[in-house]
Amino acid sequence: MSSASMKNRLLWAGNKSQDSGIAEMEELPVPRNIKINNITCDSFKISWDMDSKAKERITHYFIDLNKKENKNSNKFKHKDVPTKLVAKAVPLPMTVRGHWFLSPRTEYTVAVQTASKQSDGDYAVSEWSEIIEFCTADYSTVHLTQLLEKAEVIAGRMLKFSVFYRNQHKEYFDHVREVQNNMMMPSVKDNSGSHGSPISGKLEGIFFSCNTEFNTGKPPQDSPYGRYRVEVPAEVLFNPKTNLYFGDFYCMYTAYHYVILVLAPDGSPGDEFCKQRLPALDIADNKFLTCTEEEEGRLVFRHAQDVILEVIYTDPVDLSLGTVAEISGHQLMSLSTVNAKKDPSCKTCNISVGR
């Protein structure tokens, strides 16, 4: 069933079956053995079993869809309004689709009633079915490609750069040297960015930056993440043996926009993870981050000027491949994107699925 036709068939229903104009009638079959499948970030298919008696009298299905209560949720926030849907009785399984009430990677509960519309416009309804729980999916590569295309529009011109850099506190680098045998190890990506991102909480990597100051061509001297910085020559992490993937596009209620890219050595576990979930980019020809071979085989690197790039490298990195030094600027904590939530109202970086 198409999204448009489903939208036409789904209407807001009353909050309770006992509302005026709705009467209970035991003869209508109660849905049993509810099954949810074909789950995406903003749709699912639902089917169920029911007694054959009075089946021909069923004209509509009432669907009660609710976000599952999060025990850590803020008790002072308004609760999400439950979604009560009325659908014309169609052959099962039935597709429920709608980005206006379904969000990606979110747990929901669902229950169903069968209903019969009477000649006077009232409904006779069955009892509610059992309550079923399910979780919507992450963004698919189709949705990520839509985000990618939006990000390309504002990426701006390309500037040359020569190093990837990573800021942390002094204690981090001491720990790498003393405990991790000089190896910076990948860790699981936090939940910053789009809520439907398939890499949040799943992909392991090391966060690097590569943006440069327009007037100097060098990394900025300020950072949100710590006063110590390791700089690694760009060719160590990014070369023809590295695959590049688009991961996300978001903002945090500011004018700045962020693009998450993933660098994965060819054939590595991180590369296999990304191949199945993220749009691949041509390392020599894309709008965000390029590696091209120029005169005498020399590699030249460029980054987009008008977005802030967050680069995730999926393999361990030996600290001795770079240099560590203290920055001369400030630690700007307000610019940190750790677990940052995406602005769902921004027209520049949102697509028409759940946020």
mmCIF file of C-alpha atoms in Angstrom:
data_model
loop_
_atom_site.group_PDB
_atom_site.id
_atom_site.type_symbol
_atom_site.label_atom_id
_atom_site.label_comp_id
_atom_site.label_asym_id
_atom_site.label_seq_id
_atom_site.Cartn_x
_atom_site.Cartn_y
_atom_site.Cartn_z
ATOM 1 C CA MET A 1 0.000 0.000 0.000
ATOM 2 C CA SER A 2 1.429 3.414 -0.905
ATOM 3 C CA SER A 3 2.237 6.022 1.734
ATOM 4 C CA ALA A 4 -0.308 8.426 0.254
ATOM 5 C CA SER A 5 -3.128 5.900 0.233
ATOM 6 C CA MET A 6 -2.279 4.796 3.759
ATOM 7 C CA LYS A 7 -2.295 8.389 4.912
ATOM 8 C CA ASN A 8 -5.755 8.806 3.471
ATOM 9 C CA ARG A 9 -6.970 5.690 5.253
ATOM 10 C CA LEU A 10 -5.524 6.503 8.656
ATOM 11 C CA LEU A 11 -7.458 9.021 10.726
ATOM 12 C CA TRP A 12 -7.297 10.090 14.317
ATOM 13 C CA ALA A 13 -9.672 8.070 16.489
ATOM 14 C CA GLY A 14 -11.111 8.791 19.916
ATOM 15 C CA ASN A 15 -8.969 8.240 22.990
ATOM 16 C CA LYS A 16 -11.001 5.339 24.386
ATOM 17 C CA SER A 17 -13.371 2.791 22.988
ATOM 18 C CA GLN A 18 -15.902 3.956 25.578
ATOM 19 C CA ASP A 19 -16.058 7.414 23.990
ATOM 20 C CA SER A 20 -19.430 8.710 22.810
ATOM 21 C CA GLY A 21 -20.571 6.998 19.653
ATOM 22 C CA ILE A 22 -18.606 3.773 20.254
ATOM 23 C CA ALA A 23 -20.255 0.742 21.806
ATOM 24 C CA GLU A 24 -18.699 -2.597 22.750
ATOM 25 C CA MET A 25 -20.087 -5.687 21.053
ATOM 26 C CA GLU A 26 -18.792 -9.111 22.065
ATOM 27 C CA GLU A 27 -19.698 -10.693 18.717
ATOM 28 C CA LEU A 28 -16.788 -8.981 16.954
ATOM 29 C CA PRO A 29 -13.614 -11.131 17.011
ATOM 30 C CA VAL A 30 -10.666 -10.015 19.155
ATOM 31 C CA PRO A 31 -7.326 -9.981 17.260
ATOM 32 C CA ARG A 32 -4.958 -12.727 18.499
ATOM 33 C CA ASN A 33 -1.311 -13.665 17.844
ATOM 34 C CA ILE A 34 -0.364 -10.221 16.602
ATOM 35 C CA LYS A 35 2.717 -10.270 14.368
ATOM 36 C CA ILE A 36 4.884 -7.269 13.481
ATOM 37 C CA ASN A 37 7.370 -7.525 10.618
ATOM 38 C CA ASN A 38 8.964 -5.609 7.733
ATOM 39 C CA ILE A 39 9.950 -2.930 10.265
ATOM 40 C CA THR A 40 11.675 0.204 8.939
ATOM 41 C CA CYS A 41 12.477 3.511 10.629
ATOM 42 C CA ASP A 42 8.975 4.868 9.896
ATOM 43 C CA SER A 43 6.756 1.906 8.987
ATOM 44 C CA PHE A 44 5.826 -1.665 9.850
ATOM 45 C CA LYS A 45 3.487 -4.440 8.738
ATOM 46 C CA ILE A 46 0.964 -5.838 11.182
ATOM 47 C CA SER A 47 -1.171 -8.978 10.989
ATOM 48 C CA TRP A 48 -3.148 -11.137 13.400
ATOM 49 C CA ASP A 49 -5.445 -14.131 13.727
ATOM 50 C CA MET A 50 -9.145 -13.891 14.608
ATOM 51 C CA ASP A 51 -12.241 -16.048 14.744
ATOM 52 C CA SER A 52 -14.081 -16.291 11.467
ATOM 53 C CA LYS A 53 -17.476 -15.554 13.008
ATOM 54 C CA ALA A 54 -18.699 -12.051 12.251
ATOM 55 C CA LYS A 55 -15.551 -11.454 10.190
ATOM 56 C CA GLU A 56 -17.613 -10.137 7.323
ATOM 57 C CA ARG A 57 -19.067 -7.454 9.614
ATOM 58 C CA ILE A 58 -15.657 -5.866 10.294
ATOM 59 C CA THR A 59 -15.311 -2.552 8.488
ATOM 60 C CA HIS A 60 -12.415 -0.963 10.386
ATOM 61 C CA TYR A 61 -9.422 -1.655 12.625
ATOM 62 C CA PHE A 62 -8.575 0.543 15.611
ATOM 63 C CA ILE A 63 -4.827 0.679 16.296
ATOM 64 C CA ASP A 64 -3.481 1.962 19.621
ATOM 65 C CA LEU A 65 0.185 2.906 19.141
ATOM 66 C CA ASN A 66 2.290 4.304 21.998
ATOM 67 C CA LYS A 67 5.923 5.020 22.659
ATOM 68 C CA LYS A 68 7.136 2.647 25.341
ATOM 69 C CA GLU A 69 7.706 4.353 28.687
ATOM 70 C CA ASN A 70 11.380 5.062 29.348
ATOM 71 C CA LYS A 71 12.076 4.610 33.049
ATOM 72 C CA ASN A 72 14.856 7.210 32.757
ATOM 73 C CA SER A 73 12.614 9.786 31.090
ATOM 74 C CA ASN A 74 12.118 13.197 32.597
ATOM 75 C CA LYS A 75 9.035 12.986 34.835
ATOM 76 C CA PHE A 76 8.395 16.712 34.400
ATOM 77 C CA LYS A 77 8.194 16.565 30.613
ATOM 78 C CA HIS A 78 4.881 16.270 28.842
ATOM 79 C CA LYS A 79 4.228 12.700 27.825
ATOM 80 C CA ASP A 80 3.901 11.821 24.157
ATOM 81 C CA VAL A 81 0.280 11.885 23.063
ATOM 82 C CA PRO A 82 -0.822 8.305 22.283
ATOM 83 C CA THR A 83 -1.565 7.686 18.627
ATOM 84 C CA LYS A 84 -4.998 6.212 17.984
ATOM 85 C CA LEU A 85 -5.476 5.236 14.349
ATOM 86 C CA VAL A 86 -8.533 4.079 12.450
ATOM 87 C CA ALA A 87 -7.883 2.039 9.327
ATOM 88 C CA LYS A 88 -10.398 0.622 6.888
ATOM 89 C CA ALA A 89 -10.437 -3.159 7.047
ATOM 90 C CA VAL A 90 -7.978 -4.282 4.376
ATOM 91 C CA PRO A 91 -6.418 -7.693 3.726
ATOM 92 C CA LEU A 92 -3.680 -8.520 6.232
ATOM 93 C CA PRO A 93 -0.814 -7.906 6.656
ATOM 94 C CA MET A 94 -1.487 -4.186 6.689
ATOM 95 C CA THR A 95 1.228 -1.537 6.358
ATOM 96 C CA VAL A 96 1.278 1.262 8.913
ATOM 97 C CA ARG A 97 3.451 4.122 7.746
ATOM 98 C CA GLY A 98 3.881 7.682 8.937
ATOM 99 C CA HIS A 99 6.878 9.804 9.901
ATOM 100 C CA TRP A 100 4.524 12.122 11.819
ATOM 101 C CA PHE A 101 4.026 9.460 14.519
ATOM 102 C CA LEU A 102 6.837 6.906 14.052
ATOM 103 C CA SER A 103 10.459 7.676 14.929
ATOM 104 C CA PRO A 104 13.491 5.499 14.141
ATOM 105 C CA ARG A 105 15.167 3.317 16.739
ATOM 106 C CA THR A 106 12.259 3.765 19.160
ATOM 107 C CA GLU A 107 10.359 1.192 21.232
ATOM 108 C CA TYR A 108 6.569 1.130 20.819
ATOM 109 C CA THR A 109 3.588 -0.808 22.128
ATOM 110 C CA VAL A 110 0.641 -1.640 19.894
ATOM 111 C CA ALA A 111 -2.828 -3.115 20.448
ATOM 112 C CA VAL A 112 -5.717 -3.636 18.015
ATOM 113 C CA GLN A 113 -9.531 -3.671 18.031
ATOM 114 C CA THR A 114 -11.840 -4.772 15.262
ATOM 115 C CA ALA A 115 -14.787 -2.464 14.585
ATOM 116 C CA SER A 116 -18.006 -2.338 12.626
ATOM 117 C CA LYS A 117 -19.347 0.988 11.466
ATOM 118 C CA GLN A 118 -23.082 1.234 11.986
ATOM 119 C CA SER A 119 -25.645 2.940 9.751
ATOM 120 C CA ASP A 120 -25.884 5.856 12.175
ATOM 121 C CA GLY A 121 -22.106 6.426 12.050
ATOM 122 C CA ASP A 122 -21.381 4.871 15.429
ATOM 123 C CA TYR A 123 -18.927 1.977 15.833
ATOM 124 C CA ALA A 124 -19.367 -1.406 17.474
ATOM 125 C CA VAL A 125 -15.950 -2.647 18.645
ATOM 126 C CA SER A 126 -14.313 -5.785 19.961
ATOM 127 C CA GLU A 127 -12.236 -5.880 23.106
ATOM 128 C CA TRP A 128 -8.614 -4.773 22.770
ATOM 129 C CA SER A 129 -6.069 -7.382 21.791
ATOM 130 C CA GLU A 130 -3.007 -8.160 23.868
ATOM 131 C CA ILE A 131 -0.310 -5.472 23.839
ATOM 132 C CA ILE A 132 2.724 -6.191 21.644
ATOM 133 C CA GLU A 133 6.111 -4.450 21.850
ATOM 134 C CA PHE A 134 8.462 -3.718 18.960
ATOM 135 C CA CYS A 135 11.296 -1.355 18.030
ATOM 136 C CA THR A 136 11.582 0.641 14.811
ATOM 137 C CA ALA A 137 14.716 0.340 12.689
ATOM 138 C CA ASP A 138 17.657 2.641 11.945
ATOM 139 C CA TYR A 139 17.881 4.781 8.829
ATOM 140 C CA SER A 140 18.433 2.663 5.720
ATOM 141 C CA THR A 141 20.994 3.562 3.044
ATOM 142 C CA VAL A 142 18.088 5.161 1.133
ATOM 143 C CA HIS A 143 17.462 7.592 4.002
ATOM 144 C CA LEU A 144 21.193 8.215 4.496
ATOM 145 C CA THR A 145 21.551 8.999 0.790
ATOM 146 C CA GLN A 146 18.842 11.642 1.201
ATOM 147 C CA LEU A 147 20.841 13.143 4.086
ATOM 148 C CA LEU A 148 24.011 12.937 1.992
ATOM 149 C CA GLU A 149 22.395 14.878 -0.833
ATOM 150 C CA LYS A 150 21.240 17.575 1.600
ATOM 151 C CA ALA A 151 24.751 17.851 3.050
ATOM 152 C CA GLU A 152 26.292 18.196 -0.413
ATOM 153 C CA VAL A 153 24.229 21.345 -1.012
ATOM 154 C CA ILE A 154 25.943 23.299 1.768
ATOM 155 C CA ALA A 155 29.410 21.666 1.858
ATOM 156 C CA GLY A 156 31.126 24.586 0.115
ATOM 157 C CA ARG A 157 34.476 24.673 -1.635
ATOM 158 C CA MET A 158 37.341 22.341 -0.807
ATOM 159 C CA LEU A 159 40.425 23.435 1.162
ATOM 160 C CA LYS A 160 43.748 21.613 1.353
ATOM 161 C CA PHE A 161 44.839 20.018 4.639
ATOM 162 C CA SER A 162 47.716 17.801 5.723
ATOM 163 C CA VAL A 163 46.895 16.293 9.143
ATOM 164 C CA PHE A 164 44.079 14.630 11.040
ATOM 165 C CA TYR A 165 44.003 15.684 14.691
ATOM 166 C CA ARG A 166 42.435 14.492 17.922
ATOM 167 C CA ASN A 167 42.128 16.529 21.119
ATOM 168 C CA GLN A 168 41.954 14.954 24.571
ATOM 169 C CA HIS A 169 43.052 15.595 28.139
ATOM 170 C CA LYS A 170 46.640 14.858 29.144
ATOM 171 C CA GLU A 171 45.439 11.854 31.161
ATOM 172 C CA TYR A 172 44.102 10.221 27.980
ATOM 173 C CA PHE A 173 47.482 10.297 26.261
ATOM 174 C CA ASP A 174 49.244 9.141 29.452
ATOM 175 C CA HIS A 175 46.864 6.156 29.578
ATOM 176 C CA VAL A 176 47.523 5.331 25.907
ATOM 177 C CA ARG A 177 51.278 5.286 26.529
ATOM 178 C CA GLU A 178 51.309 3.509 29.878
ATOM 179 C CA VAL A 179 48.411 1.046 29.623
ATOM 180 C CA GLN A 180 47.579 0.563 25.925
ATOM 181 C CA ASN A 181 51.110 0.035 24.601
ATOM 182 C CA ASN A 182 50.992 3.364 22.756
ATOM 183 C CA MET A 183 47.849 2.384 20.802
ATOM 184 C CA MET A 184 44.772 4.602 20.578
ATOM 185 C CA MET A 185 41.924 2.079 20.588
ATOM 186 C CA PRO A 186 38.489 2.363 18.936
ATOM 187 C CA SER A 187 35.466 2.855 21.189
ATOM 188 C CA VAL A 188 31.719 2.722 20.527
ATOM 189 C CA LYS A 189 30.334 5.900 18.960
ATOM 190 C CA ASP A 190 28.053 7.934 21.229
ATOM 191 C CA ASN A 191 24.453 8.928 20.434
ATOM 192 C CA SER A 192 25.176 12.324 18.900
ATOM 193 C CA GLY A 193 23.571 13.244 15.599
ATOM 194 C CA SER A 194 20.449 11.872 13.930
ATOM 195 C CA HIS A 195 18.324 9.622 16.111
ATOM 196 C CA GLY A 196 18.079 7.088 13.284
ATOM 197 C CA SER A 197 21.812 6.875 12.583
ATOM 198 C CA PRO A 198 22.881 3.221 12.186
ATOM 199 C CA ILE A 199 26.352 3.925 13.597
ATOM 200 C CA SER A 200 25.318 5.451 16.951
ATOM 201 C CA GLY A 201 25.970 3.025 19.792
ATOM 202 C CA LYS A 202 27.217 0.392 17.324
ATOM 203 C CA LEU A 203 30.236 1.423 15.249
ATOM 204 C CA GLU A 204 33.630 1.350 16.989
ATOM 205 C CA GLY A 205 36.174 3.950 15.964
ATOM 206 C CA ILE A 206 38.475 6.814 16.925
ATOM 207 C CA PHE A 207 37.231 10.366 16.458
ATOM 208 C CA PHE A 208 39.430 12.759 14.448
ATOM 209 C CA SER A 209 38.988 16.242 13.023
ATOM 210 C CA CYS A 210 40.527 17.730 9.897
ATOM 211 C CA ASN A 211 38.963 21.191 9.469
ATOM 212 C CA THR A 212 41.465 24.027 9.079
ATOM 213 C CA GLU A 213 41.357 27.758 9.672
ATOM 214 C CA PHE A 214 40.674 29.651 6.465
ATOM 215 C CA ASN A 215 43.473 32.186 6.939
ATOM 216 C CA THR A 216 46.258 29.817 8.074
ATOM 217 C CA GLY A 217 45.431 26.487 6.449
ATOM 218 C CA LYS A 218 46.192 24.841 9.801
ATOM 219 C CA PRO A 219 44.033 23.265 12.538
ATOM 220 C CA PRO A 220 42.357 25.794 14.888
ATOM 221 C CA GLN A 221 44.055 26.367 18.229
ATOM 222 C CA ASP A 222 40.799 26.022 20.196
ATOM 223 C CA SER A 223 39.020 22.735 20.911
ATOM 224 C CA PRO A 224 36.036 21.465 22.946
ATOM 225 C CA TYR A 225 37.724 18.167 23.801
ATOM 226 C CA GLY A 226 40.947 18.867 25.682
ATOM 227 C CA ARG A 227 44.132 20.918 25.718
ATOM 228 C CA TYR A 228 46.354 18.194 24.248
ATOM 229 C CA ARG A 229 46.317 17.239 20.588
ATOM 230 C CA VAL A 230 47.792 14.457 18.498
ATOM 231 C CA GLU A 231 48.351 15.336 14.843
ATOM 232 C CA VAL A 232 48.677 12.428 12.412
ATOM 233 C CA PRO A 233 49.813 12.885 8.794
ATOM 234 C CA ALA A 234 46.734 12.578 6.579
ATOM 235 C CA GLU A 235 48.230 9.785 4.432
ATOM 236 C CA VAL A 236 48.537 7.510 7.475
ATOM 237 C CA LEU A 237 44.751 7.313 7.873
ATOM 238 C CA PHE A 238 43.515 8.222 4.389
ATOM 239 C CA ASN A 239 44.987 6.621 1.271
ATOM 240 C CA PRO A 240 43.924 4.406 -1.648
ATOM 241 C CA LYS A 241 43.739 1.420 0.728
ATOM 242 C CA THR A 242 41.088 3.204 2.816
ATOM 243 C CA ASN A 243 37.343 3.218 2.145
ATOM 244 C CA LEU A 244 35.263 6.308 2.904
ATOM 245 C CA TYR A 245 31.603 6.319 3.997
ATOM 246 C CA PHE A 246 28.990 8.966 4.733
ATOM 247 C CA GLY A 247 27.637 8.549 8.269
ATOM 248 C CA ASP A 248 25.372 11.471 9.211
ATOM 249 C CA PHE A 249 24.433 15.146 8.795
ATOM 250 C CA TYR A 250 23.110 17.207 11.688
ATOM 251 C CA CYS A 251 23.139 20.440 13.682
ATOM 252 C CA MET A 252 22.593 21.330 17.335
ATOM 253 C CA TYR A 253 20.219 24.327 17.246
ATOM 254 C CA THR A 254 23.077 26.483 15.861
ATOM 255 C CA ALA A 255 24.183 27.749 12.448
ATOM 256 C CA TYR A 256 26.965 25.133 12.352
ATOM 257 C CA HIS A 257 26.334 21.886 10.516
ATOM 258 C CA TYR A 258 28.258 18.674 11.077
ATOM 259 C CA VAL A 259 28.977 15.816 8.681
ATOM 260 C CA ILE A 260 30.133 12.473 10.090
ATOM 261 C CA LEU A 261 32.409 10.461 7.808
ATOM 262 C CA VAL A 262 33.915 7.030 8.409
ATOM 263 C CA LEU A 263 37.397 6.007 7.265
ATOM 264 C CA ALA A 264 37.808 2.225 7.248
ATOM 265 C CA PRO A 265 40.879 0.281 6.063
ATOM 266 C CA ASP A 266 39.807 -1.952 3.174
ATOM 267 C CA GLY A 267 38.610 -5.350 4.414
ATOM 268 C CA SER A 268 38.715 -4.416 8.111
ATOM 269 C CA PRO A 269 35.819 -5.256 10.499
ATOM 270 C CA GLY A 270 34.799 -1.590 10.424
ATOM 271 C CA ASP A 271 34.771 -1.674 6.639
ATOM 272 C CA GLU A 272 32.494 -4.732 6.614
ATOM 273 C CA PHE A 273 30.139 -3.017 9.102
ATOM 274 C CA CYS A 274 29.909 0.125 6.954
ATOM 275 C CA LYS A 275 29.490 -1.691 3.626
ATOM 276 C CA GLN A 276 26.167 -3.070 4.832
ATOM 277 C CA ARG A 277 24.812 0.177 6.305
ATOM 278 C CA LEU A 278 26.353 3.376 4.888
ATOM 279 C CA PRO A 279 26.641 5.048 1.469
ATOM 280 C CA ALA A 280 30.193 4.688 0.127
ATOM 281 C CA LEU A 281 31.998 7.764 -1.234
ATOM 282 C CA ASP A 282 34.638 7.971 -3.972
ATOM 283 C CA ILE A 283 37.782 9.026 -2.103
ATOM 284 C CA ALA A 284 38.937 11.164 -5.028
ATOM 285 C CA ASP A 285 35.599 12.702 -5.980
ATOM 286 C CA ASN A 286 33.097 13.756 -3.328
ATOM 287 C CA LYS A 287 31.956 16.989 -1.683
ATOM 288 C CA PHE A 288 33.409 16.429 1.803
ATOM 289 C CA LEU A 289 36.837 14.777 2.024
ATOM 290 C CA THR A 290 39.138 13.803 -0.840
ATOM 291 C CA CYS A 291 42.460 12.080 -1.410
ATOM 292 C CA THR A 292 43.856 12.573 -4.913
ATOM 293 C CA GLU A 293 47.156 11.571 -6.494
ATOM 294 C CA GLU A 294 48.897 14.506 -8.113
ATOM 295 C CA GLU A 295 52.372 15.205 -9.522
ATOM 296 C CA GLU A 296 54.981 12.489 -8.910
ATOM 297 C CA GLY A 297 52.431 10.308 -7.113
ATOM 298 C CA ARG A 298 52.066 12.738 -4.205
ATOM 299 C CA LEU A 299 48.774 12.459 -2.300
ATOM 300 C CA VAL A 300 46.851 15.715 -1.832
ATOM 301 C CA PHE A 301 44.020 16.043 0.716
ATOM 302 C CA ARG A 302 41.075 18.436 0.797
ATOM 303 C CA HIS A 303 38.117 19.017 3.136
ATOM 304 C CA ALA A 304 34.828 20.889 2.719
ATOM 305 C CA GLN A 305 34.967 24.442 4.024
ATOM 306 C CA ASP A 306 31.384 25.072 5.116
ATOM 307 C CA VAL A 307 30.646 22.021 7.297
ATOM 308 C CA ILE A 308 32.446 20.697 10.370
ATOM 309 C CA LEU A 309 33.721 17.207 9.620
ATOM 310 C CA GLU A 310 33.765 14.524 12.301
ATOM 311 C CA VAL A 311 35.910 11.676 11.003
ATOM 312 C CA ILE A 312 35.746 8.220 12.593
ATOM 313 C CA TYR A 313 38.705 5.907 11.924
ATOM 314 C CA THR A 314 37.769 2.298 12.607
ATOM 315 C CA ASP A 315 41.179 0.715 13.420
ATOM 316 C CA PRO A 316 43.647 1.257 16.292
ATOM 317 C CA VAL A 317 46.232 4.011 15.693
ATOM 318 C CA ASP A 318 49.794 3.985 17.039
ATOM 319 C CA LEU A 319 50.453 7.257 18.866
ATOM 320 C CA SER A 320 54.042 7.243 17.563
ATOM 321 C CA LEU A 321 52.697 7.820 14.028
ATOM 322 C CA GLY A 322 51.827 11.377 15.077
ATOM 323 C CA THR A 323 52.998 14.127 17.403
ATOM 324 C CA VAL A 324 51.351 15.215 20.670
ATOM 325 C CA ALA A 325 51.491 18.814 21.882
ATOM 326 C CA GLU A 326 49.492 21.244 24.006
ATOM 327 C CA ILE A 327 47.311 23.699 22.096
ATOM 328 C CA SER A 328 47.736 27.428 22.666
ATOM 329 C CA GLY A 329 44.014 28.241 22.465
ATOM 330 C CA HIS A 330 41.019 27.616 24.716
ATOM 331 C CA GLN A 331 38.973 24.554 25.554
ATOM 332 C CA LEU A 332 35.539 25.581 24.251
ATOM 333 C CA MET A 333 33.256 23.130 26.052
ATOM 334 C CA SER A 334 30.123 24.700 24.567
ATOM 335 C CA LEU A 335 31.089 23.382 21.113
ATOM 336 C CA SER A 336 31.306 19.757 22.219
ATOM 337 C CA THR A 337 29.123 17.342 20.259
ATOM 338 C CA VAL A 338 29.321 14.489 22.784
ATOM 339 C CA ASN A 339 25.838 12.892 22.821
ATOM 340 C CA ALA A 340 24.529 16.052 21.137
ATOM 341 C CA LYS A 341 20.891 15.914 20.056
ATOM 342 C CA LYS A 342 19.958 16.911 16.532
ATOM 343 C CA ASP A 343 17.629 19.859 15.987
ATOM 344 C CA PRO A 344 14.483 18.152 14.581
ATOM 345 C CA SER A 345 13.117 21.427 13.207
ATOM 346 C CA CYS A 346 16.063 22.335 10.961
ATOM 347 C CA LYS A 347 15.004 22.219 7.316
ATOM 348 C CA THR A 348 18.608 22.047 6.136
ATOM 349 C CA CYS A 349 19.555 18.718 7.725
ATOM 350 C CA ASN A 350 16.301 16.792 8.251
ATOM 351 C CA ILE A 351 14.512 14.423 5.903
ATOM 352 C CA SER A 352 10.860 13.353 5.820
ATOM 353 C CA VAL A 353 11.163 10.339 8.097
ATOM 354 C CA GLY A 354 11.320 10.123 11.870
ATOM 355 C CA ARG A 355 14.090 12.249 13.330
#
